[in-house]
Short mmCIF file of C-alpha atoms and ligand atoms in Angstrom, two decimals:
data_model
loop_
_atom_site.label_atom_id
_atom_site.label_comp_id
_atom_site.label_asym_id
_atom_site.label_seq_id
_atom_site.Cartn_x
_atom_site.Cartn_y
_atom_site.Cartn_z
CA UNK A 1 0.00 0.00 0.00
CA UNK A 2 1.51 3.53 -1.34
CA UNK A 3 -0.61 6.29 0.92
CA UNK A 4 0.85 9.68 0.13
CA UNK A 5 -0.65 12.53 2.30
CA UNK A 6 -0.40 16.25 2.54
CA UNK A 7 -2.93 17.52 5.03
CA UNK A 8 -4.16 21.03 6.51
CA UNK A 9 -7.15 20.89 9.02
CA UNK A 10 -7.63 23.62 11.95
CA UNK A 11 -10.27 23.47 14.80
CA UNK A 12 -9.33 27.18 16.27
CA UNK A 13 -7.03 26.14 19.09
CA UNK A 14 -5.92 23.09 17.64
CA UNK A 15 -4.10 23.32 14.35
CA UNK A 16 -3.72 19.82 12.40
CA UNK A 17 -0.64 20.03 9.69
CA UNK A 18 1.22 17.01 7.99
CA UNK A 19 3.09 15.80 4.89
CA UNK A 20 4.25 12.42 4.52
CA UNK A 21 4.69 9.58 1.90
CA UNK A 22 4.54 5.77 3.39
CA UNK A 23 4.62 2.45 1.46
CA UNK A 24 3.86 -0.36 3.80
CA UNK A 25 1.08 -2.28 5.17
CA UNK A 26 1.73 -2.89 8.97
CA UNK A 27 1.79 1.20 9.67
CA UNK A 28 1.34 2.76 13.29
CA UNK A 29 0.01 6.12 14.01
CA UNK A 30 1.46 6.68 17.54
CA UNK A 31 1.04 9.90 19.86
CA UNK A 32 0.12 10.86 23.38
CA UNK A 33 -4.18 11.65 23.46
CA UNK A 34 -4.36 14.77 21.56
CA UNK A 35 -1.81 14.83 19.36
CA UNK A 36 -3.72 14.27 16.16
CA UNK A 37 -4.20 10.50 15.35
CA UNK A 38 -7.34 10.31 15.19
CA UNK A 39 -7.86 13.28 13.49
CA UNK A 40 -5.48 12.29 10.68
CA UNK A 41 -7.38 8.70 10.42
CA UNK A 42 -11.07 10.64 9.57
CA UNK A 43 -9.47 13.12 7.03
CA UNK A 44 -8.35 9.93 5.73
CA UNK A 45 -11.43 8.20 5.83
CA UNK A 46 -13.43 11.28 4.50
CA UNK A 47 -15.71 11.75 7.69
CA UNK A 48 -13.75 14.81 8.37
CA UNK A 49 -13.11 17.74 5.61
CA UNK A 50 -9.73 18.92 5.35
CA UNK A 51 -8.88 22.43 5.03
CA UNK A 52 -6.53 22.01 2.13
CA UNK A 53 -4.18 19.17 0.49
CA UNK A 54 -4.16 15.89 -1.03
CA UNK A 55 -4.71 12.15 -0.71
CA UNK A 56 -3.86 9.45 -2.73
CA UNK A 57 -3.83 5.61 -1.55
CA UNK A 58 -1.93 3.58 -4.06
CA UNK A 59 -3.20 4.78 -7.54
CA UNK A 60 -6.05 6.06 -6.53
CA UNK A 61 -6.89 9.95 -5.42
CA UNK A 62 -9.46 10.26 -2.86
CA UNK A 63 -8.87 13.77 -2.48
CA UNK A 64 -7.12 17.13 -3.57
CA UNK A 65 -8.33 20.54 -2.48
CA UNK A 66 -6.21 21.90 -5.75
CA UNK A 67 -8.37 20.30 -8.11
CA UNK A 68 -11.54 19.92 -6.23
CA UNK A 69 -11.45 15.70 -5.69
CA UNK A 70 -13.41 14.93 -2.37
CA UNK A 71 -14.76 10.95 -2.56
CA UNK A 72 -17.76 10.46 -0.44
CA UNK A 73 -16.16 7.68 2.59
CA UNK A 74 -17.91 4.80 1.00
CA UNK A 75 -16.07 5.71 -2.33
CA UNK A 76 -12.53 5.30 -0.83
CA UNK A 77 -12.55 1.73 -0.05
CA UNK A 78 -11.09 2.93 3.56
CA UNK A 79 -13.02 0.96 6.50
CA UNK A 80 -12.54 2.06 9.83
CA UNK A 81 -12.82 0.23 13.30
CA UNK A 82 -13.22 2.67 16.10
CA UNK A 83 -12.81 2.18 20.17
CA UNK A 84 -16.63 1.51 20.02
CA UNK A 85 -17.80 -0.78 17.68
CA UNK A 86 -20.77 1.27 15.96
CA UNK A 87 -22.61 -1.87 15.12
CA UNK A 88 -26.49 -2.06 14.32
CA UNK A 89 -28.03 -3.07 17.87
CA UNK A 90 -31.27 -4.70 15.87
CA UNK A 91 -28.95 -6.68 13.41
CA UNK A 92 -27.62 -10.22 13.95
CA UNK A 93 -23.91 -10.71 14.02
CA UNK A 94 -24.25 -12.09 10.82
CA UNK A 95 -25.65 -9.40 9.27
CA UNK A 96 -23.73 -7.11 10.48
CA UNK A 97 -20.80 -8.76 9.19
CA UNK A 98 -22.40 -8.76 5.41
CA UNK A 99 -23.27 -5.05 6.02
CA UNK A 100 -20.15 -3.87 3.74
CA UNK A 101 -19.73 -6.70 1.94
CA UNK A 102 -23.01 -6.61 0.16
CA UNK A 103 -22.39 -2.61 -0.75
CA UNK A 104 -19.60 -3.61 -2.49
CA UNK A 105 -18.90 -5.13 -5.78
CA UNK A 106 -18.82 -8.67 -6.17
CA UNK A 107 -15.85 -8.77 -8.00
CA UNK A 108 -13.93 -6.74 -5.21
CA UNK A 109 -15.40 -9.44 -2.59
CA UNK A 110 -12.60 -11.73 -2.11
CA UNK A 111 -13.33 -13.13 1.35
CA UNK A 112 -16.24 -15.13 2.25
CA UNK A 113 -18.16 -14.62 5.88
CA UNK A 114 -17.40 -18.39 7.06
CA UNK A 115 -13.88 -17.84 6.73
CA UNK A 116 -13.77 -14.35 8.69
CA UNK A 117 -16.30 -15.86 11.70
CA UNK A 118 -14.01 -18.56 11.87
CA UNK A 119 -10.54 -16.57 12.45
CA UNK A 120 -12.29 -14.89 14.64
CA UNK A 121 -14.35 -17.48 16.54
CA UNK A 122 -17.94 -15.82 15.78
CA UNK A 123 -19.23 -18.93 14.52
CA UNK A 124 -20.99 -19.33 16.78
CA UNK A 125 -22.64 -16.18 17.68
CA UNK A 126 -23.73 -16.16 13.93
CA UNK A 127 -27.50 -15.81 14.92
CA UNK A 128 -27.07 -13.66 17.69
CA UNK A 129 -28.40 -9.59 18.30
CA UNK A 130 -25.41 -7.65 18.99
CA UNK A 131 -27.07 -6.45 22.49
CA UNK A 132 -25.89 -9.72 24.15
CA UNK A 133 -22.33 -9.35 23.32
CA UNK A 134 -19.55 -9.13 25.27
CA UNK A 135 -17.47 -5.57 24.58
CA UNK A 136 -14.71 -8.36 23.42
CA UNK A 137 -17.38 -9.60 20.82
CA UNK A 138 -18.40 -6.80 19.85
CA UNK A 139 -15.11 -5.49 18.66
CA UNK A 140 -14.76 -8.57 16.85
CA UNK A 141 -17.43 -8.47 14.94
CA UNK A 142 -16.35 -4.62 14.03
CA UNK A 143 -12.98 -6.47 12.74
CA UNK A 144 -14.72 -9.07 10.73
CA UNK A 145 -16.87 -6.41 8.87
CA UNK A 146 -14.18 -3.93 8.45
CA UNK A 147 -12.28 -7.14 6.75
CA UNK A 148 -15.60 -8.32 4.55
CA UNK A 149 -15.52 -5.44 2.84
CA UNK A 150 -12.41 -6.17 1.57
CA UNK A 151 -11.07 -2.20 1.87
CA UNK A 152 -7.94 -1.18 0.24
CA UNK A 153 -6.68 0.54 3.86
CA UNK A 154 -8.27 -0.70 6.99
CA UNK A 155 -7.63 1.93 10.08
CA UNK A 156 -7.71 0.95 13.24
CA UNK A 157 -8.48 3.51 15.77
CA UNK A 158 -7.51 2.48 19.08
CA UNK A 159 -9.49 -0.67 18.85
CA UNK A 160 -8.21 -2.40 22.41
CA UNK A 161 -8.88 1.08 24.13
CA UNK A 162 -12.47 0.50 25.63
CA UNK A 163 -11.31 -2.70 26.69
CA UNK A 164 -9.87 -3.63 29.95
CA UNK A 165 -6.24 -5.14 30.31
CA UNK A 166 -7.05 -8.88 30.65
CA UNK A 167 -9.35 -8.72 27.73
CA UNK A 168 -6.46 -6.42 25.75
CA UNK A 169 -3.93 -8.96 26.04
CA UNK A 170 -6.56 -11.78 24.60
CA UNK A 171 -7.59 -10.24 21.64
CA UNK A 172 -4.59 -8.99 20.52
CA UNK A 173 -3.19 -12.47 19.08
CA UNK A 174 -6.51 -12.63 17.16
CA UNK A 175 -5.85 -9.09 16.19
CA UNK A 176 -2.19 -10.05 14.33
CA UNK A 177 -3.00 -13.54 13.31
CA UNK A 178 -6.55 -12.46 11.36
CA UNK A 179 -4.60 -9.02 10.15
CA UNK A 180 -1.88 -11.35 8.94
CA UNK A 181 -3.96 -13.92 7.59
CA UNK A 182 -6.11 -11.91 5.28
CA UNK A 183 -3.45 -9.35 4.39
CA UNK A 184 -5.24 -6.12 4.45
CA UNK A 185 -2.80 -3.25 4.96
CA UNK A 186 -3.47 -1.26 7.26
CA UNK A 187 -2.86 1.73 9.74
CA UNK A 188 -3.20 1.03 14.02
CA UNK A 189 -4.02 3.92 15.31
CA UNK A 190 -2.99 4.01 19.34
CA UNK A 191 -1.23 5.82 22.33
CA UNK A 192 0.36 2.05 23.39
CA UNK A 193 3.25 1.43 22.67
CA UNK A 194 3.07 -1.98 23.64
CA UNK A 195 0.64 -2.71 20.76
CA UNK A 196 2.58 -0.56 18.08
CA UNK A 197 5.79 -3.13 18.89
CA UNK A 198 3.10 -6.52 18.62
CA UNK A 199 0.65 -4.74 15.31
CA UNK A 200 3.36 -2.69 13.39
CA UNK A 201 6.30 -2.68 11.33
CA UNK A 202 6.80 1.12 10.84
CA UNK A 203 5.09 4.14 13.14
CA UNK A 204 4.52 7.48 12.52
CA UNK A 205 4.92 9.73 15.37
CA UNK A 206 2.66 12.17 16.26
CA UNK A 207 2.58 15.16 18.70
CA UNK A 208 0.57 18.45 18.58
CA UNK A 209 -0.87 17.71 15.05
CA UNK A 210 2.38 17.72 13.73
CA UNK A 211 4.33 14.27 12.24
CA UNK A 212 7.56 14.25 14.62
CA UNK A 213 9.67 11.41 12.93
CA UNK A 214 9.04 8.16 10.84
CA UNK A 215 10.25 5.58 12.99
CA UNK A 216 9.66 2.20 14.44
CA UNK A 217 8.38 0.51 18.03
CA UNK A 218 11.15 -1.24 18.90
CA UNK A 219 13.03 2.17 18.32
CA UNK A 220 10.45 3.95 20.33
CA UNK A 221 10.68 1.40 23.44
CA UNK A 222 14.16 1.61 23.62
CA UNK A 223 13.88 5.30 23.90
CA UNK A 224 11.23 4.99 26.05
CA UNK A 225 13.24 3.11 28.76
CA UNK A 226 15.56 6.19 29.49
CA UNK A 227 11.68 8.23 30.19
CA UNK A 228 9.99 6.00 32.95
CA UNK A 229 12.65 3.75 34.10
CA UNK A 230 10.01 0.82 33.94
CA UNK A 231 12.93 -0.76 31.56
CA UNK A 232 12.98 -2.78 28.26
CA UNK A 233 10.69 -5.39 27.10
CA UNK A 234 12.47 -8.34 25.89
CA UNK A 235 10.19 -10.00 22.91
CA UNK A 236 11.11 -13.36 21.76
CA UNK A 237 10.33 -15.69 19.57
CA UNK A 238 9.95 -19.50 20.56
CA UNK A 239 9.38 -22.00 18.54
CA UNK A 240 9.06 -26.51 18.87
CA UNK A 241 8.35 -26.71 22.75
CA UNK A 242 8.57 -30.32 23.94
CA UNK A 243 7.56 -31.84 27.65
CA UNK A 244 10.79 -32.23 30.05
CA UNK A 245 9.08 -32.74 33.16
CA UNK A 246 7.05 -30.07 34.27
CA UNK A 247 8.73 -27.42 31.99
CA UNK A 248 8.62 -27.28 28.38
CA UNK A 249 11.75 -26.91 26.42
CA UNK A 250 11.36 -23.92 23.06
CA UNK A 251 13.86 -23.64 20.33
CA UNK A 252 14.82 -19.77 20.98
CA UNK A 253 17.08 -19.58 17.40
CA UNK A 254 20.02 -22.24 18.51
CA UNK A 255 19.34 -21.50 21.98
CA UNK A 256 17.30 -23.90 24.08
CA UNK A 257 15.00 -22.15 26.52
CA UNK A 258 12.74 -23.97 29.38
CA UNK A 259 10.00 -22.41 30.48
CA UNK A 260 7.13 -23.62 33.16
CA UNK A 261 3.96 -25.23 31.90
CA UNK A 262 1.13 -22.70 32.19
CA UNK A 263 -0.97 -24.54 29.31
CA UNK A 264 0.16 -21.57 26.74
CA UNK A 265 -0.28 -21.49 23.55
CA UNK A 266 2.48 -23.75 22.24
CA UNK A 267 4.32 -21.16 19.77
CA UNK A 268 4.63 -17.52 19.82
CA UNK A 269 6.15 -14.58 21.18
CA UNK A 270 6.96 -14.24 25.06
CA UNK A 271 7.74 -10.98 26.79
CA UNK A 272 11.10 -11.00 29.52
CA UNK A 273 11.73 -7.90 31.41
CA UNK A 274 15.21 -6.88 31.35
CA UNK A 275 15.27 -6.95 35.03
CA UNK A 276 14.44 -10.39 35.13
CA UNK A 277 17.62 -11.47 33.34
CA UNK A 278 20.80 -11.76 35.54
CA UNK A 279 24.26 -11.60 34.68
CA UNK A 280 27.03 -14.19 35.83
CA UNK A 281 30.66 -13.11 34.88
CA UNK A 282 31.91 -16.89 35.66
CA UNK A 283 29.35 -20.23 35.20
CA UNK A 284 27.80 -20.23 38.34
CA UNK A 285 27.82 -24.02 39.97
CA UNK A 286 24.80 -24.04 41.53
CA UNK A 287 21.79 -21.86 40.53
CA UNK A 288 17.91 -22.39 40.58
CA UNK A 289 17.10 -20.40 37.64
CA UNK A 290 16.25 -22.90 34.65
CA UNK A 291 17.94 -21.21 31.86
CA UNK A 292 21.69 -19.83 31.99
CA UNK A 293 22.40 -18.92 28.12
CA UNK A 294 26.55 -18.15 27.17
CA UNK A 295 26.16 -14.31 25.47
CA UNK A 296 28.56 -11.55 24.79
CA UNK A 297 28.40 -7.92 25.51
CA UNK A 298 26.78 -6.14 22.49
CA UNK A 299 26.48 -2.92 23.84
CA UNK A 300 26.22 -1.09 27.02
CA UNK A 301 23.75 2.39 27.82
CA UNK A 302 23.19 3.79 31.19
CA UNK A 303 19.55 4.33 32.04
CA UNK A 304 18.93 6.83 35.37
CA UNK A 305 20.59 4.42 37.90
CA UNK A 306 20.78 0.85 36.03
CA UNK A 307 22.44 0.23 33.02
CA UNK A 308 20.83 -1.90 29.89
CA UNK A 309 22.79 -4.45 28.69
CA UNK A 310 22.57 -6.04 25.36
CA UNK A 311 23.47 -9.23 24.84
CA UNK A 312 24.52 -11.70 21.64
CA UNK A 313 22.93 -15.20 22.37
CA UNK A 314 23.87 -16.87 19.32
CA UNK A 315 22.17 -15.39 16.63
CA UNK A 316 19.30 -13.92 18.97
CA UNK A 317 19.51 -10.32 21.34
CA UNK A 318 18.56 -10.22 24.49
CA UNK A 319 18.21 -7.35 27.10
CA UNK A 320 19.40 -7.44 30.81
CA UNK A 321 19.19 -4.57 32.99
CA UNK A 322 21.36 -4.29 35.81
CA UNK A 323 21.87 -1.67 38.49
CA UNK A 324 24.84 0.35 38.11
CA UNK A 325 26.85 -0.80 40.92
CA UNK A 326 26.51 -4.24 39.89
CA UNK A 327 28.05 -3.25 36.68
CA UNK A 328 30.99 -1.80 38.14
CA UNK A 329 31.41 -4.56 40.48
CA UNK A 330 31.23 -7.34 37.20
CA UNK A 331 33.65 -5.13 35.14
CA UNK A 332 31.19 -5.39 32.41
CA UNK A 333 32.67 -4.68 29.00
CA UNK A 334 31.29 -4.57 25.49
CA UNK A 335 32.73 -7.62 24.04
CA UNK A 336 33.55 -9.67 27.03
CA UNK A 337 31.72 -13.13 27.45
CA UNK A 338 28.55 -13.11 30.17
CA UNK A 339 26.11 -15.70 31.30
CA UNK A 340 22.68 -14.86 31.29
CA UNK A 341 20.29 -16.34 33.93
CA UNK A 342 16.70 -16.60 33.19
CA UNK A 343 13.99 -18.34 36.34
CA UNK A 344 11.88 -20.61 33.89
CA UNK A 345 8.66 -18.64 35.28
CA UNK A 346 10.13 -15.31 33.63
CA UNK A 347 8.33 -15.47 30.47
CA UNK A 348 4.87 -13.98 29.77
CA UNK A 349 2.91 -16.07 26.37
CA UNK A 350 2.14 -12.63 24.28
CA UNK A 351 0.68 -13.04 20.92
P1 LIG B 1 -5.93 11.91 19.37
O1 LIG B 1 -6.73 10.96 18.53
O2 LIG B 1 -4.48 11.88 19.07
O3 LIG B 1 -6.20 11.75 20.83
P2 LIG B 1 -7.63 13.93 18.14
O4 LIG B 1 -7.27 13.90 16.72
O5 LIG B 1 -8.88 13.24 18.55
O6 LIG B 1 -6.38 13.41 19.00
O7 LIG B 1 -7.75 15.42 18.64
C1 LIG B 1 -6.73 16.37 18.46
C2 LIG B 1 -7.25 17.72 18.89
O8 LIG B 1 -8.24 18.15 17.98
C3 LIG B 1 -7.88 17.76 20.26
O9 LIG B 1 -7.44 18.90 20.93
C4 LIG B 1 -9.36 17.82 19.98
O10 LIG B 1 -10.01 18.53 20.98
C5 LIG B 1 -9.40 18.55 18.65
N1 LIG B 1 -10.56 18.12 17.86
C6 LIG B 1 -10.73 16.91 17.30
N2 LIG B 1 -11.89 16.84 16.62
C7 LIG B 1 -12.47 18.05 16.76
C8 LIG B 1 -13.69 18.64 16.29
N3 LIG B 1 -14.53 17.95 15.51
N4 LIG B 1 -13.94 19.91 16.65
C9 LIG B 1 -13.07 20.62 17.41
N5 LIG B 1 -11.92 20.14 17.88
C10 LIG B 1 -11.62 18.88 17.56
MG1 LIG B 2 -8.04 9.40 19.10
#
């Protein structure tokens, strides 16, 4: 997806200015509340007039002030999903699912309503009124019809936002496998930063209605360490787990990793704080922590009192963070050899 932009749009106080070209189709629009995201996504969509500019989405122009374009939203083959799901209270599930898809062409349909209810287990709420659904539900069902209608740009609005934490962290696997699986680019539209590093590949950075940089998460969480001290998120991949005992063993790259059983999902990616990764300068003889991987210093940056660590485990990086006496008292270098010690409870099943 090619989305070039050049926007103008004042509200008196708040003055809304921005020029960028993007070609991607995992894109974050990330900012503090206020700064303009949402703002940006409705010029986008059309349910909010610019004062002046231009937008084109791949070949297409949905709108330049210079030569009077302005494509009513349903023209732009943009679908939105907001915080709220906006569906139609006296509709079933199912049909509000087929409410896009059937004001589209059939030619442009090219995903069928079976296959969307069953990424994202609505199945079997097929028959149901949208009254009786959870807020979880409901935002799914907002996904699937956003998908059905099979839009060239899907923008995603802070869709976890109305949700509570527990619920968050559960939908946001069915988020990136079902935006994954039917390939839709698309733009996430949030203040987390947690969710730009698990939904996007490149963010744009907004503050004050202005674009600040063109950047990515993981470059934004690394920054954002030095801010709130609550450190770095480690997030790896594991892969094969097999049974030893009561742990189960992953394939982290080369690197064997055992984690406790919690009944997770058997693949996937697994957060590690920093904090929770210790540093041995010599292989300690007796430890209780499960995993103790040989690593070399990468690099070294102080952070407020600790220092981050970054460590070469075979082909895979890892974060520690250690205090900063600790540090003086290892003699940590970049480039010497380390062992990193990880308890086998350390590791949080993600997405
Ligand atoms: P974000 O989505 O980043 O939280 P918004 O784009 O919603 O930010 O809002 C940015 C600013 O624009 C806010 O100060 C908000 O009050 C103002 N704003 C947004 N929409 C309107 C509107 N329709 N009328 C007046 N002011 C608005
Ligand atoms: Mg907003």
């Amino acid at each position: 997806m090619h989305l070039d932009v050049e926007l103008h749009k004042s509200f008196g106080r708040f003055d809304f200015a921005t020029g960028f070209q993007i070609e991607g189709s995992r894109i974050g629009i990330f900012g503090p509340s206020g700064s303009g995201k949402s703002t940006l996504g409705n010029l986008l969509a059309g349910l909010l007039p610019p004062d002046a500019g231009r937008v084109c989405l791949n070949e297409h122009c949905l709108f330049d002030s210079s030569t009077g374009v302005n494509l009513a939203p349903e023209k732009r083959r943009v679908a939105v999903v907001f915080q709220h799901a906006h569906l139609f209270p006296h509709l079933s599930v199912r049909n509000n699912l087929l409410y896009g898809y059937r004001r589209i062409a059939a030619r442009r349909r090219k995903l069928d309503i079976e296959e969307v209810a069953e990424a994202l287990t609505l199945g079997h709420l097929l028959k149901r009124r949208i009254g009786g659904l959870s807020g979880g539900e409901k935002q799914r069902v907002a996904l699937g019809r956003a998908l059905l209608a099979c839009p060239d740009l899907l923008i995603l609005d802070e869709p976890l936002s109305a949700l509570d934490k527990g619920l968050k962290d559960q939908i946001i696997p069915y988020l990136r496998k079902t935006l994954r699986r039917f390939a839709i680019p698309y733009l996430y539209i949030s203040h987390s930063l947690g969710e730009m590093r698990l939904l996007t590949d490149q963010v744009l950075h907004f503050s004050a209605g202005r674009l600040q940089e063109v950047t990515d998460a993981e470059t934004l969480a690394r920054r954002r360490i030095s801010d709130n001290g609550t450190g770095y998120l480690n997030h790896l991949h594991l892969s094969d787990p097999r049974e030893v005992g009561s742990m189960l063993a992953y394939r982290w790259g080369s690197n064997e990793l055992f984690l406790i059983d919690h009944g997770q999902p058997r693949n996937g990616l697994f957060a590690l704080a920093s904090k929770e990764v210790l540093l041995f300068k010599k292989h300690p003889q007796a430890l209780s922590a499960r995993n103790l991987l040989c690593s070399s210093i990468l690099a070294m940056t102080p952070r407020g009192g600790s220092v981050e660590v970054r460590l070469q485990c075979c082909e895979e990086e890892l974060t520690a963070q250690v205090v900063r006496e600790a540090a003086l008292e290892l003699g940590l270098e970049v480039g010497m050899p380390i062992y990193a010690a990880i308890k086998a409870s350390a590791f949080r099943w993600m997405a």
